[in-house]
Amino acid sequence: FVSSFLFLGEAKNLPTYPGPNKMRDCYCTVNLDQEEVFRTKIVEKSLCPFYGEDFYCEIPRTFRHLSFYIFDRDVFRRDSIIGKVAIQKEDLQKYHNRDTWFQLQHVDADSEVQGKVHLELRLSEVITDTGVVCHKLATRVLECQGLPIVNGQCDPYATVTLAGPSRQTKVKKKTNNPHFDEVFYFEVTRPSSYNKKSHFDIEDVDEVDKMEIRVDLWNASNLKFGDEFLGELRLPLKFLRQSSSYEAWYFLQPRDNGNKSLKPDDLGSLRLNVVYTEDHVFSSDYYSSLRDVLLKSADVEPVSASAAHILGEVCREKQEAAIPLVRLFLHYGRIVPFISAIANAEVKRTQDPNTIFRGNSLTSKCIDETMKLAGMHYLQVTLKPIIDEICQVHKPCEIDPVKLKDGENLENNRENLRQYVDRIFTVITKSGVSCPTVMCDIFFSLRESAAKRFQGDLDVRYTAVSSFIFLRFFAPAILSPNLFQLTPHHPDPQTSRTLTLISKTIQTLGSLSKSKSANFKESYMATFYDYFNEQKYADAVKNFLDLISSSGRRDHKSIEQPILLKEGFMIKRAQGRKRFGMKNFKKRWFRLTNHEFTYQKSKGDHPLCSIPIENILAVERLEEESFKMKNMFQVIQPERRVLYIQANNCVEAKDWIDILTKVSQCNKKRLTVYHPSAYLNGHWLCCKATADNTPGCTPCTGGLPANIQLDIDGDRETERIYSLFNLYMSKLEKMQEACGSKSVYDGPEEEEYSTFIIDDPKETYKTLKLIIEGVGTLEQEHAQYKRDKFKKTKYGSQEHPIGDKSFQTYIRQQSEISAHSI
């Protein structure tokens, strides 16, 4: 499993535009090699654009570079590239989870290369009639994979050159995985008496070692600028002296054309934070001992001696521990007892009710993560409609007299802001019935623990819950809607300012503090808040908090209002309602809710087609050979009707397949088999069956279950927890020492041990011993897996082509380990 979390911060010192205003309208794209998988908003009229956007994706294919391109939007022509940052896959760990400034590099068409080529070379000796030995080279170009798509198409061909005229393969239309299987013969050495001028003449066999064969890949273009270069490969013939025949895969390389590039400083720089993870996950039984220790955490007394709590103690950031722990406990349905246990322990350690759950503790981070996972649809139903309106309408809401623009009226702005706050406050306080059950159960536990600990404070039962639902859930979602999937991008500066003012007010309304005006440093905010100094607002908050934290709530009814799950433009093939005529491809706006899957011409239009969720029988990838198009998938409906769709990139295709599979997972008539290719020209391309109603020939892939508690890979989360324990092994050992010190010397703690919470040294020591044993066992399994992989893997294979630097690094590391073992 490979995933990447990216934070695109800002660019600075971009070159000025060669026009009168000198400013640029810039956006940034994220690319796997040359395939774009994400694009930021456009920041207008700036040479130091701030993006502040997060992007997370599971990476579904191999890649060589993670690249970031800065573009300047051009209204009349194609957008121009200012520069790029390209990080090689093997270098990603150097920048892991660190804010880093990268210098932008020039983008040269000859250096934009991706893909690999499969070659077979054979050098043979031929004896002429006169008894003279000649050398001939046979070069077989078999196939290529993963070539880039240039301007929406790829019609590749290859040229082969050896110290003379180039030979060319046939052009393969509309594919970036062409199969050539063509052989070219070259006469390498000849007797001196041969005088045909069109061939070169080499008498000395040693000269062969100095020669090289060059294979170039091109995209056949109809443009006046000529064919586009896709990559090259240069191979010296001296390696064929040891073996007369050689077959291997090679990564294509950029062309070294000797052009001198400008200094990197000329183009500015880009601030990035990249979190790249690569997990090798074993089968479930490998993790049983470590998983069992973790899942018992809620039942351990005291909870500070549990494996989950210990993970929070040794990790550098509590967030590191919270993410895999929450996902693991959600998967096994143990999240509520676990959070209840650690929250109760934290409440017992809290001395002042006004500071309850205000720190960045393991409890706070775990509840935050749970709300993000369980509450995403809740936010969509509650906040998305009004957030969309605020982003689209752009009403002036600035209430700071110093920041007012010319022509704006302070009173009108206050009224606009008051209406927005009132509407958002109302939808929040009336949404208690929609709050997810798992969140309500956690809030009930928090309320009970706080009320029991601070019996003299009647408000603590409310503040314990409001500190999460308002302070850490609704207020951040309003402030940064893009981080909660409410908007695709970070809002523009004016909208962002409006959302900041709304978020501050909602946060204060939900806090129920007695002196609310004192919460604001700015006098204009205190003045504005006077609108809401009425008892009805406090009563509405308390009623809402009572509802979402009550035990034995009403049965949760299904929400009648459709929940928007995903939308966007894709290309679809006509479904064949008409008996005659071509089934063409058209761009359409697709929209998925928990009720139906629809498409229309443009966003907001009336649907042209609606597929009820219960009619989705399977969602599977479609093989590229069907229509010579990448990133295609199929939505299979009753009576074998199939909707073929092309997504914009591989990440988006995976996202659509996953979410469509998830919402249709519980359909009673789901298929177990499907056809991975299309039905064209009277037969299925995959199994060659002629009847269009022939049952599928391939088992359907397992999808994501509909229940959130199962929508997680428990083994993968356990693997991540193992990695964290292994990373912080020295701290685990230090904690063991602290337990021994505390047991023997029941006095003041040594300073190096004071950072650990150890309530019961003996119980904590027992758990630490189990953790270290479990981690050690898994470490041995990983080492054995790497050794086995090292023995089986061939350099030059399709999985690890020659030129794979990450594999070369891996070979070097394994060789060092082997030498050290010997």
CSV table of C-alpha atoms in Angstrom, one decimal, residues 355-730:
chain,number,residue,atom,x,y,z
A,355,THR,CA,-9.3,23.7,31.1
A,356,ILE,CA,-11.0,20.4,30.5
A,357,PHE,CA,-10.0,18.8,27.2
A,358,ARG,CA,-8.2,22.0,26.1
A,359,GLY,CA,-4.7,20.4,25.6
A,360,ASN,CA,-3.4,18.4,22.6
A,361,SER,CA,-3.7,15.1,24.6
A,362,LEU,CA,-4.2,11.6,23.1
A,363,THR,CA,-7.8,11.9,24.1
A,364,SER,CA,-8.4,15.1,22.2
A,365,LYS,CA,-6.6,13.9,19.1
A,366,CYS,CA,-8.4,10.6,19.1
A,367,ILE,CA,-11.8,12.3,19.4
A,368,ASP,CA,-10.8,14.8,16.6
A,369,GLU,CA,-9.9,11.9,14.3
A,370,THR,CA,-13.1,10.0,15.1
A,371,MET,CA,-15.2,13.1,14.3
A,372,LYS,CA,-13.4,13.5,11.0
A,373,LEU,CA,-14.1,9.9,10.0
A,374,ALA,CA,-17.6,9.4,11.4
A,375,GLY,CA,-18.8,13.0,10.9
A,376,MET,CA,-17.9,13.8,7.3
A,377,HIS,CA,-21.4,13.1,6.0
A,378,TYR,CA,-22.9,15.0,8.9
A,379,LEU,CA,-20.9,18.1,7.9
A,380,GLN,CA,-22.0,17.7,4.3
A,381,VAL,CA,-25.7,17.7,5.3
A,382,THR,CA,-25.4,20.5,7.8
A,383,LEU,CA,-22.9,23.0,6.5
A,384,LYS,CA,-22.2,22.4,2.8
A,385,PRO,CA,-25.3,24.2,1.3
A,386,ILE,CA,-24.7,27.5,3.1
A,387,ILE,CA,-20.9,27.3,2.7
A,388,ASP,CA,-21.4,26.9,-1.1
A,389,GLU,CA,-23.7,29.9,-1.1
A,390,ILE,CA,-21.1,32.0,0.8
A,391,CYS,CA,-18.3,31.0,-1.6
A,392,GLN,CA,-20.5,31.8,-4.7
A,393,VAL,CA,-22.4,35.0,-3.7
A,394,HIS,CA,-19.4,37.0,-2.2
A,395,LYS,CA,-21.5,39.3,0.0
A,396,PRO,CA,-19.4,41.9,1.8
A,397,CYS,CA,-19.1,41.0,5.4
A,398,GLU,CA,-16.1,42.9,6.7
A,399,ILE,CA,-16.9,44.6,10.1
A,400,ASP,CA,-13.4,45.9,10.9
A,401,PRO,CA,-13.7,49.7,10.1
A,402,VAL,CA,-9.9,49.7,9.2
A,403,LYS,CA,-10.4,47.1,6.5
A,404,LEU,CA,-13.5,48.4,4.8
A,405,LYS,CA,-13.2,48.8,1.1
A,406,ASP,CA,-14.3,51.9,-0.8
A,407,GLY,CA,-18.1,52.0,-1.3
A,408,GLU,CA,-18.8,49.5,1.5
A,409,ASN,CA,-21.2,50.3,4.3
A,410,LEU,CA,-20.4,49.0,7.8
A,411,GLU,CA,-24.0,48.5,8.9
A,412,ASN,CA,-24.8,46.6,5.7
A,413,ASN,CA,-21.8,44.4,6.2
A,414,ARG,CA,-22.8,43.7,9.8
A,415,GLU,CA,-26.3,42.7,8.7
A,416,ASN,CA,-24.9,40.4,6.0
A,417,LEU,CA,-22.6,38.7,8.6
A,418,ARG,CA,-25.4,38.5,11.2
A,419,GLN,CA,-27.7,36.7,8.7
A,420,TYR,CA,-25.0,34.2,7.8
A,421,VAL,CA,-24.1,33.5,11.5
A,422,ASP,CA,-27.8,33.2,12.4
A,423,ARG,CA,-28.4,30.7,9.6
A,424,ILE,CA,-25.4,28.5,10.4
A,425,PHE,CA,-26.2,28.6,14.1
A,426,THR,CA,-29.7,27.5,13.4
A,427,VAL,CA,-28.8,24.6,11.1
A,428,ILE,CA,-26.2,23.4,13.6
A,429,THR,CA,-28.5,23.5,16.7
A,430,LYS,CA,-31.3,21.8,14.8
A,431,SER,CA,-29.1,19.0,13.4
A,432,GLY,CA,-28.9,16.9,16.6
A,433,VAL,CA,-31.0,14.2,15.1
A,434,SER,CA,-28.4,13.7,12.3
A,435,CYS,CA,-25.4,13.5,14.5
A,436,PRO,CA,-23.7,10.0,14.0
A,437,THR,CA,-24.4,7.5,16.8
A,438,VAL,CA,-20.7,6.8,17.5
A,439,MET,CA,-20.1,10.6,18.2
A,440,CYS,CA,-23.2,10.8,20.4
A,441,ASP,CA,-22.0,7.8,22.5
A,442,ILE,CA,-18.6,9.4,22.9
A,443,PHE,CA,-20.2,12.7,24.0
A,444,PHE,CA,-22.4,10.9,26.5
A,445,SER,CA,-19.2,9.4,28.1
A,446,LEU,CA,-17.5,12.8,28.2
A,447,ARG,CA,-20.5,14.4,29.8
A,448,GLU,CA,-20.8,11.7,32.5
A,449,SER,CA,-17.0,11.8,33.4
A,450,ALA,CA,-16.9,15.6,33.6
A,451,ALA,CA,-20.1,15.8,35.7
A,452,LYS,CA,-18.9,13.2,38.1
A,453,ARG,CA,-15.4,14.8,38.5
A,454,PHE,CA,-16.7,18.4,39.0
A,455,GLN,CA,-20.0,18.0,40.7
A,456,GLY,CA,-20.1,21.6,41.9
A,457,ASP,CA,-19.9,23.0,38.3
A,458,LEU,CA,-23.3,22.6,36.6
A,459,ASP,CA,-21.9,23.9,33.2
A,460,VAL,CA,-19.0,21.4,32.9
A,461,ARG,CA,-21.3,18.7,31.4
A,462,TYR,CA,-21.9,21.1,28.5
A,463,THR,CA,-18.4,22.6,28.1
A,464,ALA,CA,-16.9,19.1,28.0
A,465,VAL,CA,-19.0,18.3,24.9
A,466,SER,CA,-19.0,21.8,23.3
A,467,SER,CA,-15.2,22.0,23.4
A,468,PHE,CA,-15.3,19.2,20.8
A,469,ILE,CA,-18.4,19.7,18.7
A,470,PHE,CA,-18.1,23.5,18.4
A,471,LEU,CA,-14.4,24.2,19.0
A,472,ARG,CA,-12.8,21.2,17.2
A,473,PHE,CA,-15.5,20.2,14.6
A,474,PHE,CA,-17.9,22.9,13.4
A,475,ALA,CA,-15.7,26.0,13.9
A,476,PRO,CA,-12.6,24.4,12.0
A,477,ALA,CA,-14.9,23.1,9.2
A,478,ILE,CA,-16.3,26.7,8.7
A,479,LEU,CA,-12.8,28.2,8.9
A,480,SER,CA,-11.2,25.8,6.4
A,481,PRO,CA,-14.0,24.0,4.5
A,482,ASN,CA,-11.5,22.5,2.0
A,483,LEU,CA,-9.9,20.4,4.8
A,484,PHE,CA,-13.3,18.9,5.5
A,485,GLN,CA,-14.2,18.2,1.9
A,486,LEU,CA,-16.9,20.9,1.9
A,487,THR,CA,-15.1,22.8,-0.9
A,488,PRO,CA,-12.6,21.6,-3.4
A,489,HIS,CA,-10.1,24.4,-2.8
A,490,HIS,CA,-9.1,26.9,-0.2
A,491,PRO,CA,-11.5,29.9,-0.5
A,492,ASP,CA,-10.4,33.2,-2.0
A,493,PRO,CA,-9.2,35.9,0.5
A,494,GLN,CA,-12.6,37.8,0.8
A,495,THR,CA,-14.6,34.5,1.4
A,496,SER,CA,-11.9,33.3,3.7
A,497,ARG,CA,-12.2,36.5,5.8
A,498,THR,CA,-16.0,36.1,6.0
A,499,LEU,CA,-15.7,32.4,7.1
A,500,THR,CA,-13.1,33.5,9.7
A,501,LEU,CA,-15.6,36.0,11.3
A,502,ILE,CA,-18.4,33.4,11.2
A,503,SER,CA,-16.2,30.7,12.7
A,504,LYS,CA,-15.1,33.0,15.6
A,505,THR,CA,-18.7,33.9,16.4
A,506,ILE,CA,-20.0,30.3,16.2
A,507,GLN,CA,-17.1,29.1,18.4
A,508,THR,CA,-18.0,31.7,21.1
A,509,LEU,CA,-21.7,31.0,20.9
A,510,GLY,CA,-21.0,27.3,21.5
A,511,SER,CA,-18.5,27.9,24.4
A,512,LEU,CA,-21.3,29.0,26.8
A,513,SER,CA,-18.7,31.1,28.7
A,514,LYS,CA,-20.1,33.7,31.1
A,515,SER,CA,-18.2,36.7,29.8
A,516,LYS,CA,-18.3,36.3,26.0
A,517,SER,CA,-17.3,39.7,25.0
A,518,ALA,CA,-14.0,39.2,26.8
A,519,ASN,CA,-13.3,36.3,24.4
A,520,PHE,CA,-12.6,38.8,21.7
A,521,LYS,CA,-9.4,40.8,21.4
A,522,GLU,CA,-10.9,43.0,18.8
A,523,SER,CA,-13.5,45.6,19.8
A,524,TYR,CA,-15.4,45.4,16.6
A,525,MET,CA,-16.0,41.6,17.3
A,526,ALA,CA,-17.3,42.4,20.8
A,527,THR,CA,-19.6,45.0,19.4
A,528,PHE,CA,-20.9,42.6,16.7
A,529,TYR,CA,-21.5,39.9,19.3
A,530,ASP,CA,-24.0,42.1,21.1
A,531,TYR,CA,-26.5,40.9,18.5
A,532,PHE,CA,-26.3,37.4,20.1
A,533,ASN,CA,-26.4,38.3,23.8
A,534,GLU,CA,-29.8,36.8,24.2
A,535,GLN,CA,-30.8,33.8,26.4
A,536,LYS,CA,-32.4,32.0,23.4
A,537,TYR,CA,-29.0,31.4,21.9
A,538,ALA,CA,-27.6,29.8,25.1
A,539,ASP,CA,-30.8,27.7,25.5
A,540,ALA,CA,-30.5,26.5,21.9
A,541,VAL,CA,-26.9,25.4,22.4
A,542,LYS,CA,-27.8,23.6,25.7
A,543,ASN,CA,-30.7,21.8,24.0
A,544,PHE,CA,-28.5,20.7,21.1
A,545,LEU,CA,-25.8,19.5,23.5
A,546,ASP,CA,-28.3,17.6,25.6
A,547,LEU,CA,-29.6,15.8,22.5
A,548,ILE,CA,-26.3,14.7,21.1
A,549,SER,CA,-25.0,13.5,24.5
A,550,SER,CA,-28.0,11.8,25.9
A,551,SER,CA,-28.1,8.1,26.7
A,552,GLY,CA,-30.7,5.9,25.1
A,553,ARG,CA,-31.5,8.3,22.3
A,554,ARG,CA,-34.3,7.8,19.8
A,555,ASP,CA,-33.8,5.3,17.0
A,556,HIS,CA,-31.7,7.0,14.3
A,557,LYS,CA,-34.0,7.4,11.3
A,558,SER,CA,-32.6,7.5,7.8
A,559,ILE,CA,-32.0,11.0,6.6
A,560,GLU,CA,-34.5,11.7,3.8
A,561,GLN,CA,-32.5,14.6,2.3
A,562,PRO,CA,-30.0,13.1,-0.2
A,563,ILE,CA,-26.3,13.4,0.9
A,564,LEU,CA,-24.0,14.5,-1.9
A,565,LEU,CA,-21.0,12.1,-1.9
A,566,LYS,CA,-19.0,13.1,-5.0
A,567,GLU,CA,-19.4,15.1,-8.2
A,568,GLY,CA,-17.3,16.2,-11.2
A,569,PHE,CA,-16.8,16.1,-14.9
A,570,MET,CA,-16.0,12.8,-16.6
A,571,ILE,CA,-16.4,11.3,-20.1
A,572,LYS,CA,-19.0,8.6,-20.7
A,573,ARG,CA,-19.9,6.4,-23.6
A,574,ALA,CA,-23.5,6.3,-24.9
A,575,GLN,CA,-25.3,3.4,-23.3
A,576,GLY,CA,-27.0,2.3,-26.5
A,577,ARG,CA,-30.6,3.2,-26.0
A,578,LYS,CA,-30.8,3.8,-29.8
A,579,ARG,CA,-30.6,0.7,-31.9
A,580,PHE,CA,-28.6,2.2,-34.7
A,581,GLY,CA,-25.9,4.9,-34.9
A,582,MET,CA,-22.5,5.3,-33.2
A,583,LYS,CA,-22.1,5.1,-29.5
A,584,ASN,CA,-20.0,8.2,-29.0
A,585,PHE,CA,-18.1,9.6,-26.0
A,586,LYS,CA,-19.3,12.9,-24.3
A,587,LYS,CA,-18.2,15.0,-21.4
A,588,ARG,CA,-20.8,15.1,-18.6
A,589,TRP,CA,-21.2,16.3,-15.1
A,590,PHE,CA,-21.6,13.3,-12.8
A,591,ARG,CA,-23.2,13.5,-9.4
A,592,LEU,CA,-23.4,10.7,-6.7
A,593,THR,CA,-25.7,10.9,-3.7
A,594,ASN,CA,-26.7,8.2,-1.2
A,595,HIS,CA,-29.9,7.8,-3.3
A,596,GLU,CA,-28.8,7.9,-7.0
A,597,PHE,CA,-26.0,8.2,-9.5
A,598,THR,CA,-26.8,10.8,-12.2
A,599,TYR,CA,-25.2,12.7,-15.1
A,600,GLN,CA,-26.1,16.0,-16.8
A,601,LYS,CA,-24.6,18.3,-19.5
A,602,SER,CA,-23.3,20.8,-16.9
A,603,LYS,CA,-23.5,21.4,-13.2
A,604,GLY,CA,-27.0,22.4,-12.1
A,605,ASP,CA,-28.7,21.1,-15.3
A,606,HIS,CA,-31.6,18.6,-15.2
A,607,PRO,CA,-30.2,15.0,-15.1
A,608,LEU,CA,-30.0,13.2,-18.5
A,609,CYS,CA,-29.8,9.8,-16.8
A,610,SER,CA,-30.5,8.6,-13.2
A,611,ILE,CA,-29.4,5.3,-11.8
A,612,PRO,CA,-30.8,4.4,-8.4
A,613,ILE,CA,-28.2,3.1,-6.0
A,614,GLU,CA,-30.1,-0.3,-5.7
A,615,ASN,CA,-29.6,-0.7,-9.5
A,616,ILE,CA,-25.8,-0.7,-9.3
A,617,LEU,CA,-24.8,-4.3,-9.4
A,618,ALA,CA,-21.1,-3.9,-9.8
A,619,VAL,CA,-18.4,-1.2,-10.3
A,620,GLU,CA,-15.2,-2.5,-11.9
A,621,ARG,CA,-12.2,-1.2,-13.9
A,622,LEU,CA,-12.3,-1.6,-17.7
A,623,GLU,CA,-9.3,-2.8,-19.6
A,624,GLU,CA,-7.6,-0.3,-21.8
A,625,GLU,CA,-7.8,-2.5,-24.9
A,626,SER,CA,-11.6,-2.0,-25.1
A,627,PHE,CA,-11.5,1.6,-26.3
A,628,LYS,CA,-7.8,2.4,-26.3
A,629,MET,CA,-8.5,4.8,-23.4
A,630,LYS,CA,-6.9,5.0,-19.9
A,631,ASN,CA,-8.6,5.3,-16.5
A,632,MET,CA,-11.9,3.7,-17.5
A,633,PHE,CA,-14.4,1.9,-15.3
A,634,GLN,CA,-17.8,0.4,-15.8
A,635,VAL,CA,-21.1,0.7,-13.8
A,636,ILE,CA,-23.1,-2.5,-14.4
A,637,GLN,CA,-26.9,-2.3,-14.1
A,638,PRO,CA,-29.8,-4.8,-14.4
A,639,GLU,CA,-30.3,-6.6,-17.8
A,640,ARG,CA,-26.5,-6.4,-18.4
A,641,ARG,CA,-26.7,-2.7,-19.3
A,642,VAL,CA,-23.3,-1.1,-18.7
A,643,LEU,CA,-22.2,2.5,-18.4
A,644,TYR,CA,-18.6,3.0,-19.5
A,645,ILE,CA,-16.9,6.1,-17.9
A,646,GLN,CA,-13.4,7.6,-18.2
A,647,ALA,CA,-12.1,9.5,-15.2
A,648,ASN,CA,-9.5,12.3,-15.5
A,649,ASN,CA,-6.6,10.4,-13.9
A,650,CYS,CA,-5.8,7.2,-12.1
A,651,VAL,CA,-6.4,8.6,-8.6
A,652,GLU,CA,-9.8,10.0,-9.5
A,653,ALA,CA,-10.8,6.7,-11.2
A,654,LYS,CA,-9.9,4.8,-8.0
A,655,ASP,CA,-11.9,7.3,-5.8
A,656,TRP,CA,-15.0,6.9,-8.0
A,657,ILE,CA,-14.8,3.1,-8.1
A,658,ASP,CA,-14.3,3.0,-4.3
A,659,ILE,CA,-17.2,5.3,-3.4
A,660,LEU,CA,-19.6,3.7,-5.9
A,661,THR,CA,-18.7,0.3,-4.7
A,662,LYS,CA,-19.2,1.4,-1.1
A,663,VAL,CA,-22.7,2.9,-1.5
A,664,SER,CA,-23.9,-0.2,-3.5
A,665,GLN,CA,-22.2,-2.8,-1.3
A,666,CYS,CA,-25.4,-3.9,0.4
A,667,ASN,CA,-27.4,-4.3,-2.8
A,668,LYS,CA,-29.1,-7.8,-2.7
A,669,LYS,CA,-28.5,-8.5,-6.4
A,670,ARG,CA,-24.8,-7.6,-6.6
A,671,LEU,CA,-22.9,-9.6,-9.2
A,672,THR,CA,-20.1,-12.0,-8.4
A,673,VAL,CA,-18.6,-12.1,-11.9
A,674,TYR,CA,-18.1,-9.5,-14.6
A,675,HIS,CA,-16.4,-8.9,-18.0
A,676,PRO,CA,-13.2,-6.9,-17.6
A,677,SER,CA,-13.4,-5.8,-21.3
A,678,ALA,CA,-16.2,-4.4,-23.5
A,679,TYR,CA,-18.7,-6.1,-25.8
A,680,LEU,CA,-17.7,-4.9,-29.3
A,681,ASN,CA,-18.2,-6.2,-32.8
A,682,GLY,CA,-20.4,-9.0,-31.7
A,683,HIS,CA,-18.3,-10.5,-28.9
A,684,TRP,CA,-16.8,-9.9,-25.5
A,685,LEU,CA,-13.1,-8.9,-26.0
A,686,CYS,CA,-12.0,-10.7,-22.8
A,687,CYS,CA,-13.5,-14.2,-23.2
A,688,LYS,CA,-14.6,-14.0,-26.9
A,689,ALA,CA,-18.2,-15.1,-26.0
A,690,THR,CA,-20.6,-13.9,-28.7
A,691,ALA,CA,-23.9,-13.5,-26.6
A,692,ASP,CA,-24.1,-10.1,-25.0
A,693,ASN,CA,-25.9,-11.7,-22.0
A,694,THR,CA,-23.1,-14.2,-21.3
A,695,PRO,CA,-22.3,-14.2,-17.5
A,696,GLY,CA,-19.0,-12.6,-16.6
A,697,CYS,CA,-15.7,-14.4,-16.9
A,698,THR,CA,-13.8,-12.8,-14.0
A,699,PRO,CA,-14.7,-12.6,-10.3
A,700,CYS,CA,-15.7,-9.2,-9.0
A,701,THR,CA,-13.2,-7.5,-6.8
A,702,GLY,CA,-14.0,-7.0,-3.1
A,703,GLY,CA,-15.2,-3.5,-2.4
A,704,LEU,CA,-15.3,-1.3,0.6
A,705,PRO,CA,-18.1,-2.3,3.0
A,706,ALA,CA,-20.8,0.3,3.6
A,707,ASN,CA,-20.4,0.4,7.4
A,708,ILE,CA,-17.9,3.0,8.6
A,709,GLN,CA,-16.6,0.6,11.3
A,710,LEU,CA,-15.6,-1.8,8.5
A,711,ASP,CA,-14.5,0.8,5.9
A,712,ILE,CA,-10.9,0.4,7.1
A,713,ASP,CA,-8.1,-2.2,6.6
A,714,GLY,CA,-7.4,-3.4,10.2
A,715,ASP,CA,-4.2,-5.2,9.2
A,716,ARG,CA,-2.8,-2.1,7.5
A,717,GLU,CA,-3.5,0.0,10.6
A,718,THR,CA,-1.8,-2.6,12.8
A,719,GLU,CA,1.2,-2.5,10.4
A,720,ARG,CA,1.4,1.3,10.8
A,721,ILE,CA,1.2,0.9,14.6
A,722,TYR,CA,4.0,-1.7,14.5
A,723,SER,CA,6.1,0.8,12.4
A,724,LEU,CA,5.6,3.5,15.0
A,725,PHE,CA,6.6,1.2,17.9
A,726,ASN,CA,9.6,0.1,15.9
A,727,LEU,CA,10.6,3.7,15.2
A,728,TYR,CA,10.3,4.7,18.8
A,729,MET,CA,11.9,1.5,20.2
A,730,SER,CA,14.5,3.4,22.2
